[in-house]
Coordinates of C-alpha atoms in Angstrom, one line a residue:
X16 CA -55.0 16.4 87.6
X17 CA -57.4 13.5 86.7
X18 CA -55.9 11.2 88.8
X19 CA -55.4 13.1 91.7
X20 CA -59.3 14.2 91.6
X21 CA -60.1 10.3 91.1
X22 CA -57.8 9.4 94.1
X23 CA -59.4 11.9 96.1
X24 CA -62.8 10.7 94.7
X25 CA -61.9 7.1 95.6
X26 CA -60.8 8.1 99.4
X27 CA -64.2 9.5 99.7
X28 CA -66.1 6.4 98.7
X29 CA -63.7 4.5 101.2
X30 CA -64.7 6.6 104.0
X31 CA -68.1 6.7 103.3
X32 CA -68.9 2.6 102.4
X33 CA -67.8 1.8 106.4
X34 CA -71.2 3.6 107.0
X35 CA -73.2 2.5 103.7
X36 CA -75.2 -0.5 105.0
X37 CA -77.3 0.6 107.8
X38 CA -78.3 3.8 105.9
X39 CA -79.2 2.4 102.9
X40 CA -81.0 -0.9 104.2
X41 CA -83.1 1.6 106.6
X42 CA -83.6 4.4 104.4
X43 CA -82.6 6.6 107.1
X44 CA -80.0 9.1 104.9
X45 CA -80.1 11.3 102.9
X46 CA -76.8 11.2 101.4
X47 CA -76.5 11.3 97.4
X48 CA -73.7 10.0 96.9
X49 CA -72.9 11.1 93.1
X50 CA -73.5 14.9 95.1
X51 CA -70.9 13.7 97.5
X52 CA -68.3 12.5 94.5
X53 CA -68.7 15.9 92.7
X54 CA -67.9 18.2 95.5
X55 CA -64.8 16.3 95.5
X56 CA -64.1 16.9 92.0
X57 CA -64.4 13.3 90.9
X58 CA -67.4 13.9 88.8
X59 CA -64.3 14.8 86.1
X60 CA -65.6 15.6 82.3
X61 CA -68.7 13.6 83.3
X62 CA -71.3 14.5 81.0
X63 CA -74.3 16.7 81.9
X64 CA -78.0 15.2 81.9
X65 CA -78.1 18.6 80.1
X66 CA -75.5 17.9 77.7
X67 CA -76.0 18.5 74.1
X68 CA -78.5 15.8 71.8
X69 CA -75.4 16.2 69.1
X70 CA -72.9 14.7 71.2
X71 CA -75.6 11.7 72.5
X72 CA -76.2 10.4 69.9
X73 CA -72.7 10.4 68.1
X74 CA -72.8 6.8 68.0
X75 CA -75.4 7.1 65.4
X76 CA -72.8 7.6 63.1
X77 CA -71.0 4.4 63.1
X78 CA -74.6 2.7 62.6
X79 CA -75.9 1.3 59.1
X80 CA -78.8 2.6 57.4
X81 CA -81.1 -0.3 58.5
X82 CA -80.0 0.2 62.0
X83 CA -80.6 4.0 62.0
X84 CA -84.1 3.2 60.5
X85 CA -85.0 0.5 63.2
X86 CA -83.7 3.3 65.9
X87 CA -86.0 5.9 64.2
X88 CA -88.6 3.1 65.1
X89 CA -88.0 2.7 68.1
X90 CA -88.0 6.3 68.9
X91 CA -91.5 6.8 67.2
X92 CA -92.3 4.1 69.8
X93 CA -91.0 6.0 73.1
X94 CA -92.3 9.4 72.4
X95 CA -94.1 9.5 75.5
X96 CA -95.7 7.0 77.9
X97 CA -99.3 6.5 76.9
X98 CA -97.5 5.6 73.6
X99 CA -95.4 3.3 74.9
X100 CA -98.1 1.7 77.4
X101 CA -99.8 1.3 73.8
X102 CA -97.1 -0.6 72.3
X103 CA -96.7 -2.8 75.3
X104 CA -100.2 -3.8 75.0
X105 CA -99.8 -4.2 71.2
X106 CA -97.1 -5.5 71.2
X107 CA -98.0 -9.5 71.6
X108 CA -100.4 -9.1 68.6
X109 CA -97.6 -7.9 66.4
X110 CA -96.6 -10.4 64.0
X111 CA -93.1 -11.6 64.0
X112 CA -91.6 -10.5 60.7
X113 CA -92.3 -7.0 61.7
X114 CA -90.8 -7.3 64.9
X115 CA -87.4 -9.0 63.1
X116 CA -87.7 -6.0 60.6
X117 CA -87.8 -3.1 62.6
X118 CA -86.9 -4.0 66.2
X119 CA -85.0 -7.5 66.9
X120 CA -81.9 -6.9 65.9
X121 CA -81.4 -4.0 68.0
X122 CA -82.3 -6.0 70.9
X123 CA -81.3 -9.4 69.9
X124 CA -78.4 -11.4 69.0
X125 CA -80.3 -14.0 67.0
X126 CA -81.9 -17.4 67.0
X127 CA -78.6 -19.8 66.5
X128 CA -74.8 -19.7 67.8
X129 CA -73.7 -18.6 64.0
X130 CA -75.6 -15.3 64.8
X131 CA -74.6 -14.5 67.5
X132 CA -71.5 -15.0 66.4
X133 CA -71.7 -12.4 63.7
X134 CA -73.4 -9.8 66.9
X135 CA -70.2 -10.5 68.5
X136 CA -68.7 -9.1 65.5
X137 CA -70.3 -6.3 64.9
X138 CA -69.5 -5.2 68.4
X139 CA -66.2 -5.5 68.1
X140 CA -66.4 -3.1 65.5
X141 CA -67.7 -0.6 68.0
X142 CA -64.8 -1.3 70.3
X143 CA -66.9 -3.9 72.4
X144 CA -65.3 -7.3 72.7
X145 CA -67.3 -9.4 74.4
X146 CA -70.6 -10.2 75.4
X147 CA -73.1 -12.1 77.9
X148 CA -75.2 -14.2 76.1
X149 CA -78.7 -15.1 77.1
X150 CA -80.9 -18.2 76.1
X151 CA -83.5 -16.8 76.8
X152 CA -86.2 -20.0 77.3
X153 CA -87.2 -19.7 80.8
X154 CA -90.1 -20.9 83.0
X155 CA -90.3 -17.7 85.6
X156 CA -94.7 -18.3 85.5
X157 CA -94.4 -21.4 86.5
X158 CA -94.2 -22.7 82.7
X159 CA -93.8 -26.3 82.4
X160 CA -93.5 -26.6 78.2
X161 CA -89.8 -26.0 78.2
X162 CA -87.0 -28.6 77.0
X163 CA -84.2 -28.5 79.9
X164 CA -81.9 -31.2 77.6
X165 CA -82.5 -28.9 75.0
X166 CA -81.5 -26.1 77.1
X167 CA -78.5 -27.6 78.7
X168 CA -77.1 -28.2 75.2
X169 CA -77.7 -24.8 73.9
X170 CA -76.0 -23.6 76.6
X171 CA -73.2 -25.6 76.6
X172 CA -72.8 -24.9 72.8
X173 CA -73.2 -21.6 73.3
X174 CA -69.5 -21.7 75.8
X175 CA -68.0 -23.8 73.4
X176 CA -68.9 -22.6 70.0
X177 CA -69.8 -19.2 70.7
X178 CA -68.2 -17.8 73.4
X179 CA -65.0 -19.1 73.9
X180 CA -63.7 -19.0 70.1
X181 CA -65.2 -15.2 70.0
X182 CA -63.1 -14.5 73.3
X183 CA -59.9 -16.0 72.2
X184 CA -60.2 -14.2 68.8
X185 CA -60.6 -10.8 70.2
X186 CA -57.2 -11.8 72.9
X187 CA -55.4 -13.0 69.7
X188 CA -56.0 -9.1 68.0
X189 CA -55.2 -7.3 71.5
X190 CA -52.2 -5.6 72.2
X191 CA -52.9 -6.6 75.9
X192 CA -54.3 -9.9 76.7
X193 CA -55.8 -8.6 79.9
X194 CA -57.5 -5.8 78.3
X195 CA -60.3 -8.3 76.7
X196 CA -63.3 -8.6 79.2
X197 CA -64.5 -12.5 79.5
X198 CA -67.3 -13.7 77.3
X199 CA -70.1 -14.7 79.7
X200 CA -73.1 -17.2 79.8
X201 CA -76.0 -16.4 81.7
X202 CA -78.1 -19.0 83.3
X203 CA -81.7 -18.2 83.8
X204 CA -82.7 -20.4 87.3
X205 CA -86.3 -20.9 86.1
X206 CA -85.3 -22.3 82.7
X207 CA -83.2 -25.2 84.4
X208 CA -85.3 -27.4 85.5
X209 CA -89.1 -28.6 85.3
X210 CA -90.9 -25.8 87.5
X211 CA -88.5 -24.3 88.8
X212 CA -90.2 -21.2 90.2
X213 CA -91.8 -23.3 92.8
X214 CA -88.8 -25.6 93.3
X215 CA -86.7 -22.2 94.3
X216 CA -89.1 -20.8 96.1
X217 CA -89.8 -23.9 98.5
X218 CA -85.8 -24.9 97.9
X219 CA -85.8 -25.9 101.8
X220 CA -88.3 -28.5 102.5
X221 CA -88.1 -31.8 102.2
X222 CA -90.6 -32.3 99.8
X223 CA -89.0 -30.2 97.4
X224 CA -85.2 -31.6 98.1
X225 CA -84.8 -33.8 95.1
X226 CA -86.2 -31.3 92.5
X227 CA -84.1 -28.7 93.6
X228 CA -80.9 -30.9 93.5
X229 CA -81.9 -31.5 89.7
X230 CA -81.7 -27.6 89.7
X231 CA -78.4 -27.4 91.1
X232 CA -77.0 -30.2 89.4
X233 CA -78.4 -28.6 85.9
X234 CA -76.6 -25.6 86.3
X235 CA -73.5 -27.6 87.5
X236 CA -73.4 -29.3 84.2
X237 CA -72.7 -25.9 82.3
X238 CA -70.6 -24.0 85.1
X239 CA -68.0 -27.4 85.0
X240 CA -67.8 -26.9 81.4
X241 CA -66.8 -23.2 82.1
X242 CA -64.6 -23.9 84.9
X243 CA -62.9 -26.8 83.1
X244 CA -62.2 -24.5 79.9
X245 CA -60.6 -21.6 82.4
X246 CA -58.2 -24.2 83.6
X247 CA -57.1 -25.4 80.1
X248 CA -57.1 -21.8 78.7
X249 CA -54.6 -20.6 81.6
X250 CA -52.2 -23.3 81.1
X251 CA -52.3 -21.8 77.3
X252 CA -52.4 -18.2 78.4
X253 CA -50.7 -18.2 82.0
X254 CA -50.4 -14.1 81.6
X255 CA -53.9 -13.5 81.7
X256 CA -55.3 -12.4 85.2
X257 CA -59.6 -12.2 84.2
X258 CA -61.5 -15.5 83.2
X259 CA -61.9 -16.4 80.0
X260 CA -65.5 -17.2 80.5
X261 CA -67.8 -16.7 83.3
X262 CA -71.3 -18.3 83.9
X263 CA -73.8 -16.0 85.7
X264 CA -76.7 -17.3 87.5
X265 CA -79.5 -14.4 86.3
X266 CA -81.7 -13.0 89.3
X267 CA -85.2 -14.3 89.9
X268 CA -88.3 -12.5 91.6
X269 CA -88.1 -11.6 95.3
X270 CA -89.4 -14.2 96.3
X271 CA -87.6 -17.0 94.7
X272 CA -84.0 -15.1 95.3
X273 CA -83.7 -17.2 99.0
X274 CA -83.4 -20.5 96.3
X275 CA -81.3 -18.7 94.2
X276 CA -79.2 -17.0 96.7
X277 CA -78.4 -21.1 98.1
X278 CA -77.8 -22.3 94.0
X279 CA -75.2 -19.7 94.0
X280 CA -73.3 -20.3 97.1
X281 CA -73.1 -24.2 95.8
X282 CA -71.5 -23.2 92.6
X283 CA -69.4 -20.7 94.4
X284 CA -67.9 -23.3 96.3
X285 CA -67.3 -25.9 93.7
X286 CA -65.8 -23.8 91.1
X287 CA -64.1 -20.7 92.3
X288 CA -61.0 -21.7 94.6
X289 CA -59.0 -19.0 95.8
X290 CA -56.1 -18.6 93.5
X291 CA -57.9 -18.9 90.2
X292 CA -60.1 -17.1 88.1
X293 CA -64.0 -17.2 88.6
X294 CA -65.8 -19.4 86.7
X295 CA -69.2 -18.7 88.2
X296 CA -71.0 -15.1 89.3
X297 CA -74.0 -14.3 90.5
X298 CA -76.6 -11.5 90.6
X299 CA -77.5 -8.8 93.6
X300 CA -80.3 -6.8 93.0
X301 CA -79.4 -3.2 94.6
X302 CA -83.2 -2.0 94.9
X303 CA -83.6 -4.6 97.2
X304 CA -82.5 -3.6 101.2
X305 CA -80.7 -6.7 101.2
X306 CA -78.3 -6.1 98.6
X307 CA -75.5 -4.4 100.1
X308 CA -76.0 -6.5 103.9
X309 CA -75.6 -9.6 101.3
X310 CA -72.8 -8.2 99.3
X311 CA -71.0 -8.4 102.9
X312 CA -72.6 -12.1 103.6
X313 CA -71.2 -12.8 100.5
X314 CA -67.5 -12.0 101.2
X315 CA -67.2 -13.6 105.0
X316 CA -68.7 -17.1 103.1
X317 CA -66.6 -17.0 101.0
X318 CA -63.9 -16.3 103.4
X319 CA -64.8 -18.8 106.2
X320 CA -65.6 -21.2 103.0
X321 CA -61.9 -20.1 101.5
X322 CA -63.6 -20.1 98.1
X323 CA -64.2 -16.8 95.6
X324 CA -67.2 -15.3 95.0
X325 CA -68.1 -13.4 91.5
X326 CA -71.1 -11.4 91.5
X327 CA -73.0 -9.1 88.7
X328 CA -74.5 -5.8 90.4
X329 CA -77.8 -4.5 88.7
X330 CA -80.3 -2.1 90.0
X331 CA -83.1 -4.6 89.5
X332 CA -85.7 -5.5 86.8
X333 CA -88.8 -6.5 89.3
X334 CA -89.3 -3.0 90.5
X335 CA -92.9 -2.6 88.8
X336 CA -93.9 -6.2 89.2
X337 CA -92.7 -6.9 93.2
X338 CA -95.8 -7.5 95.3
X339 CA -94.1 -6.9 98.8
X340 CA -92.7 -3.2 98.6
X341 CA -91.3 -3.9 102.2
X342 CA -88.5 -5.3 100.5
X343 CA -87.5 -2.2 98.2
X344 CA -85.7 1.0 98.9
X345 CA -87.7 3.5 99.9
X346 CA -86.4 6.2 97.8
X347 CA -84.5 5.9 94.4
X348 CA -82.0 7.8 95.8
X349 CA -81.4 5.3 98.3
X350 CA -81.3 3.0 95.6
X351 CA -78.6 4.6 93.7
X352 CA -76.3 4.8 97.0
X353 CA -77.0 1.5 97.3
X354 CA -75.6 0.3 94.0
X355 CA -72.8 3.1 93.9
X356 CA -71.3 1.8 97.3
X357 CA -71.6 -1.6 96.1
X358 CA -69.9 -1.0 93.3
X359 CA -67.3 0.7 95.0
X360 CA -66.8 -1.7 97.7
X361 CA -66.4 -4.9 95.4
X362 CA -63.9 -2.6 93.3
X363 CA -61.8 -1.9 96.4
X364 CA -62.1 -5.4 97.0
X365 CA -60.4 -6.8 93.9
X366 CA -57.3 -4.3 93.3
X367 CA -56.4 -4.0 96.9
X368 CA -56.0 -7.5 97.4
X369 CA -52.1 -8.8 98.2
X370 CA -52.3 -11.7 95.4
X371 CA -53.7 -12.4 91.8
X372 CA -56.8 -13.8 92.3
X373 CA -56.9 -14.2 96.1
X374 CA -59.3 -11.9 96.9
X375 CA -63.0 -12.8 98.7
X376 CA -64.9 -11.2 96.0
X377 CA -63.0 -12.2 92.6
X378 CA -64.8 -10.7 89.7
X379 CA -67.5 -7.9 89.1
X380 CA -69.7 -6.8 86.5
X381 CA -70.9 -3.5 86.9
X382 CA -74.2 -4.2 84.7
X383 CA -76.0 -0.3 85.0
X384 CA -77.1 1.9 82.4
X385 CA -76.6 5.0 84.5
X386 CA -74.0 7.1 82.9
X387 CA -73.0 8.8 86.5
X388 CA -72.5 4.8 87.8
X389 CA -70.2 3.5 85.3
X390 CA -68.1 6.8 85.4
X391 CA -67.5 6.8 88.8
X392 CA -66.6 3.0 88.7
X393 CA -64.3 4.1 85.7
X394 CA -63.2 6.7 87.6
X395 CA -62.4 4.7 90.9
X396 CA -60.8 2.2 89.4
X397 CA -58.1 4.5 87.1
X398 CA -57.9 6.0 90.9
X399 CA -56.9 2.7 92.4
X400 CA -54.6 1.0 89.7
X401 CA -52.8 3.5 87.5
X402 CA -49.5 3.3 89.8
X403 CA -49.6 0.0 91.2
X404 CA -49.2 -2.8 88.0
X405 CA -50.4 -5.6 90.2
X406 CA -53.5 -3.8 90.6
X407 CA -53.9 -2.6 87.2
X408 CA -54.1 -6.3 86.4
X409 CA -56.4 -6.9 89.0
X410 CA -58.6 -4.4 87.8
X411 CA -59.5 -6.7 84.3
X412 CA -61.8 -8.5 87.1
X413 CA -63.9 -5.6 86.8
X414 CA -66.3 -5.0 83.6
X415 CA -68.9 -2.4 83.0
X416 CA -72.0 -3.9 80.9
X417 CA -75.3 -2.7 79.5
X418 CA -78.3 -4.7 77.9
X419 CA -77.5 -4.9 73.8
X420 CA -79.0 -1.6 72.2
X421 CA -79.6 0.1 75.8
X422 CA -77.4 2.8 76.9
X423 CA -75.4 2.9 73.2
X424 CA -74.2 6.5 74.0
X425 CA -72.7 5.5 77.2
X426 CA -71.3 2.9 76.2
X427 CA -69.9 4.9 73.3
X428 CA -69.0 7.8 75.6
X429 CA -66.9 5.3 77.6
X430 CA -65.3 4.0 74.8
X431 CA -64.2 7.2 72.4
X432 CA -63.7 9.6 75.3
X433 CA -62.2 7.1 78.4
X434 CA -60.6 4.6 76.4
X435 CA -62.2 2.1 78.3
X436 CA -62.0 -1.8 77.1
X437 CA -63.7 -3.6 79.4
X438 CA -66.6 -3.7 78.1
X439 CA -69.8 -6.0 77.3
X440 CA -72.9 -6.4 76.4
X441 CA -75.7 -8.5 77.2
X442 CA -76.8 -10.5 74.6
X443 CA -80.4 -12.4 74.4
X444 CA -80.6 -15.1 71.8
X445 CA -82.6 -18.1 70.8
X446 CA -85.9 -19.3 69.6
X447 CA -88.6 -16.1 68.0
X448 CA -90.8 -17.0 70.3
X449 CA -89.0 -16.4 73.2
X450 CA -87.0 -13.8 72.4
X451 CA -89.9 -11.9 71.6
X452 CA -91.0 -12.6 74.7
X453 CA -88.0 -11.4 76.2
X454 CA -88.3 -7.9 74.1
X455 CA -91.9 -7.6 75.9
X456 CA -90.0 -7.9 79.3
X457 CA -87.7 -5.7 78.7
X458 CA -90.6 -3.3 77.8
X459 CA -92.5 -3.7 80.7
X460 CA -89.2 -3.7 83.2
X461 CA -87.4 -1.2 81.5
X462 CA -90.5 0.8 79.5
X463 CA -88.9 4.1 81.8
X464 CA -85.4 3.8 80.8
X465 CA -86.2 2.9 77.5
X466 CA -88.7 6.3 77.2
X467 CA -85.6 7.9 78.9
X468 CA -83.0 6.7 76.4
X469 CA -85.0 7.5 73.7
X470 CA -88.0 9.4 72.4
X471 CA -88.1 12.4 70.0
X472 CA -84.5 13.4 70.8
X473 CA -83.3 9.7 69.1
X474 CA -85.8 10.2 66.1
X475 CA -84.0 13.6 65.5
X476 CA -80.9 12.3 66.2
X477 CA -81.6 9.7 63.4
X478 CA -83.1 12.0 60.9
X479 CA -80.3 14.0 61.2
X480 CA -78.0 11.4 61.1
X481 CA -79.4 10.3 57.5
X482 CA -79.6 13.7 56.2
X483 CA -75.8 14.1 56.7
X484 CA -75.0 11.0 55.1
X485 CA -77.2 12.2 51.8
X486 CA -75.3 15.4 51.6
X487 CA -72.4 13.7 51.5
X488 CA -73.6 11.1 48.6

């Protein structure tokens, strides 16, 4: 019965993306389309918004003490939004101890390699294998005081230090080599090069030329690292279908996406030939009208280029901070369709293809912390693959991942109750500085999903959760 549901669920979403892009670029329907899924019955076991605060916040329970406590704080902190708008504003002024003590690393996978390492590790004892990591040093205000040869070998360390020996011990402990996700780098544009914001944002004349080059070239010297260490690693590992690690090129402001969008392409053509693994994906922002008229750009590029593309679907982080509304969905219902049919069409893409690795679109992260989006890609994708073993391998090229200590009980529910594996998280690391800086973003970006995700309910949840464990002592 689940499968047949899913099918049917899947046949839906194939019917319905022919017709996706015009409505949801204009605005013009009104078609939910997680409605659409559930009068189908593939909305199966998914849990209610209404479901109960017990079964939420079950992964409390695999959490230690300090970690429940630094929860508790953040709940205190997302009680409401005038409390949160005060911690925002705050927030800068606190000093840096306190935010290590009660909030960094929930957030955070530490200032050095040897850290993150030991993040990585503690995932895996949640059931999640692998991770994105994040440098986060970036120049996205036109900030000139950052080191790019410092950068570039971070980064680089971070594939071959971090990364890459964390992926091939978690393939080493699985029972399926395809069932680990790739470790991931992300590459933020505006921290490659001296300022870069401007450099991407005037990519295309002449005066600019050189400087962006620099940009491109910058980013080349860590995606050629990647790609060459996916080429060694499949001679070792010749079974395994998914990369072993994947740079993704981060998204950028609205305005400096036109730059970005051309960076990407450049690296697409370099180092994903059809016929192997992707090396390098990039980043669609599904609030944007553009996103799923480019997700289709994307794929007859790539065909005419006969190259692979890889790309990382997210809603979008710019929503509050865009100046030219023009560009955003008008509704976030259109939003949601948006990103849903994305999703959808890039999964369709992968496991229906006629050869390993020879699809247009090669690799997708499904990068949402809406519980309804990653169970219907679950759910599509157990729809599309549980009969067919070429395209249950396929299906590795697809991973579902959420920013570290976002969406826990999602991730959780997809793990204890799904069984699903391939699964990451996004991991920021690197200097205090800047990663407080990043946790200010993420405020500020996310401040609503974060209120949403947490609040009284998690403070109750966490109170609770200690209580039990001092009846038991």
């Amino acid at each position: 019965m689940l499968y047949r549901r899913a099918l049917l669920g899947s046949r839906v979403l194939a019917r319905t993306i022919k017709t996706s892009t015009s409505a949801a670029t204009t605005g013009a329907t009104n078609f939910e389309l997680p409605q659409r899924l559930e009068q189908h019955g593939m909305a199966i076991d998914m849990p209610h918004k209404d479901a109960s605060q017990a079964s939420k916040y079950d992964h409390l329970k695999g959490l230690s003490a300090s970690e429940l406590i630094n929860y508790g704080v953040i709940g205190m902190a997302t009680i409401n939004k005038p409390i949160l708008d005060l911690v925002i504003k705050i927030f800068p002024y606190v000093p840096m101890v306190f935010v290590k003590m009660f909030v960094y690393n929930l957030y955070c996978g530490g200032q050095t390699v040897e850290d993150v390492r030991k993040t990585g590790q503690r995932l895996k004892s949640r059931g999640i294998q692998n991770m994105m990591a994040s440098l986060t040093i970036e120049g996205c205000n036109g900030n000139d005081n950052i080191d790019i040869p410092f950068i570039l070998k971070e980064t680089n360390k971070s594939v071959d230090k971090m990364i890459v020996p964390h992926t091939l011990e978690m393939i080493k402990q699985a029972e399926n080599i395809n069932d680990v996700a790739p470790g991931y780098v992300a590459l933020k544009p505006t921290g490659m090069a001296e300022d870069a914001a401007n450099v991407l944002k005037n990519y295309n004349k002449p005066e600019y030329r050189e400087r962006f080059e620099k940009l491109v070239d910058n980013c080349r010297n860590v995606t050629s690292n990647i790609y060459k260490t996916n080429i060694d690693l499949l001679k070792k590992y010749p079974d395994r279908v998914a990369p072993f690690v994947v740079a993704v090129i981060d998204a950028e402001k609205h305005q400096l996406q036109q730059g970005v969008y051309e960076l990407q392409r450049r690296l697409f053509k370099e180092f994903n030939p059809k016929g192997k693994p992707v090396s390098v994906a990039g980043t669609i922002q599904m609030y944007l009208k553009e996103g799923l008229p480019l997700i289709e750009l994307e794929k007859k590029l790539a065909s005419e280029g006969n190259y692979r593309v890889g790309l990382k679907l997210v809603r979008g982080a710019y929503i509050h901070s865009e100046p030219d509304r023009n560009v955003i969905h008008d509704t976030k219902q259109n939003t949601d369709y948006a990103y849903d049919s994305g999703v959808a069409r890039c999964i369709q893409e992968i496991v229906n293809s006629n050869s390993l690795n020879g699809s247009d679109i090669g690799h997708l992260v499904v990068a949402s912390h809406s519980r309804e989006s990653q169970m219907q890609a679950t759910t599509l994708l157990d729809a599309l693959t549980h009969e067919d073993m070429s395209k249950y391998l396929q299906r590795s090229n697809v991973v579902l991942g959420q920013l570290l200590g976002m969406a826990d009980d999602v991730t959780h529910t997809l793990i204890t109750k799904y069984g699903v594996k391939n699964l990451i998280k996004y991991v920021p690391w690197g200097p205090s500085k800047e990663t407080k800086d990043y946790l200010l973003r993420r405020l500020e970006e996310n401040g609503d999903a974060v209120r949403a995700d947490n609040g009284w309910p998690l403070v109750m949840g966490v109170v609770k959760t200690l209580f039990q464990r001092i009846i038991r002592i």
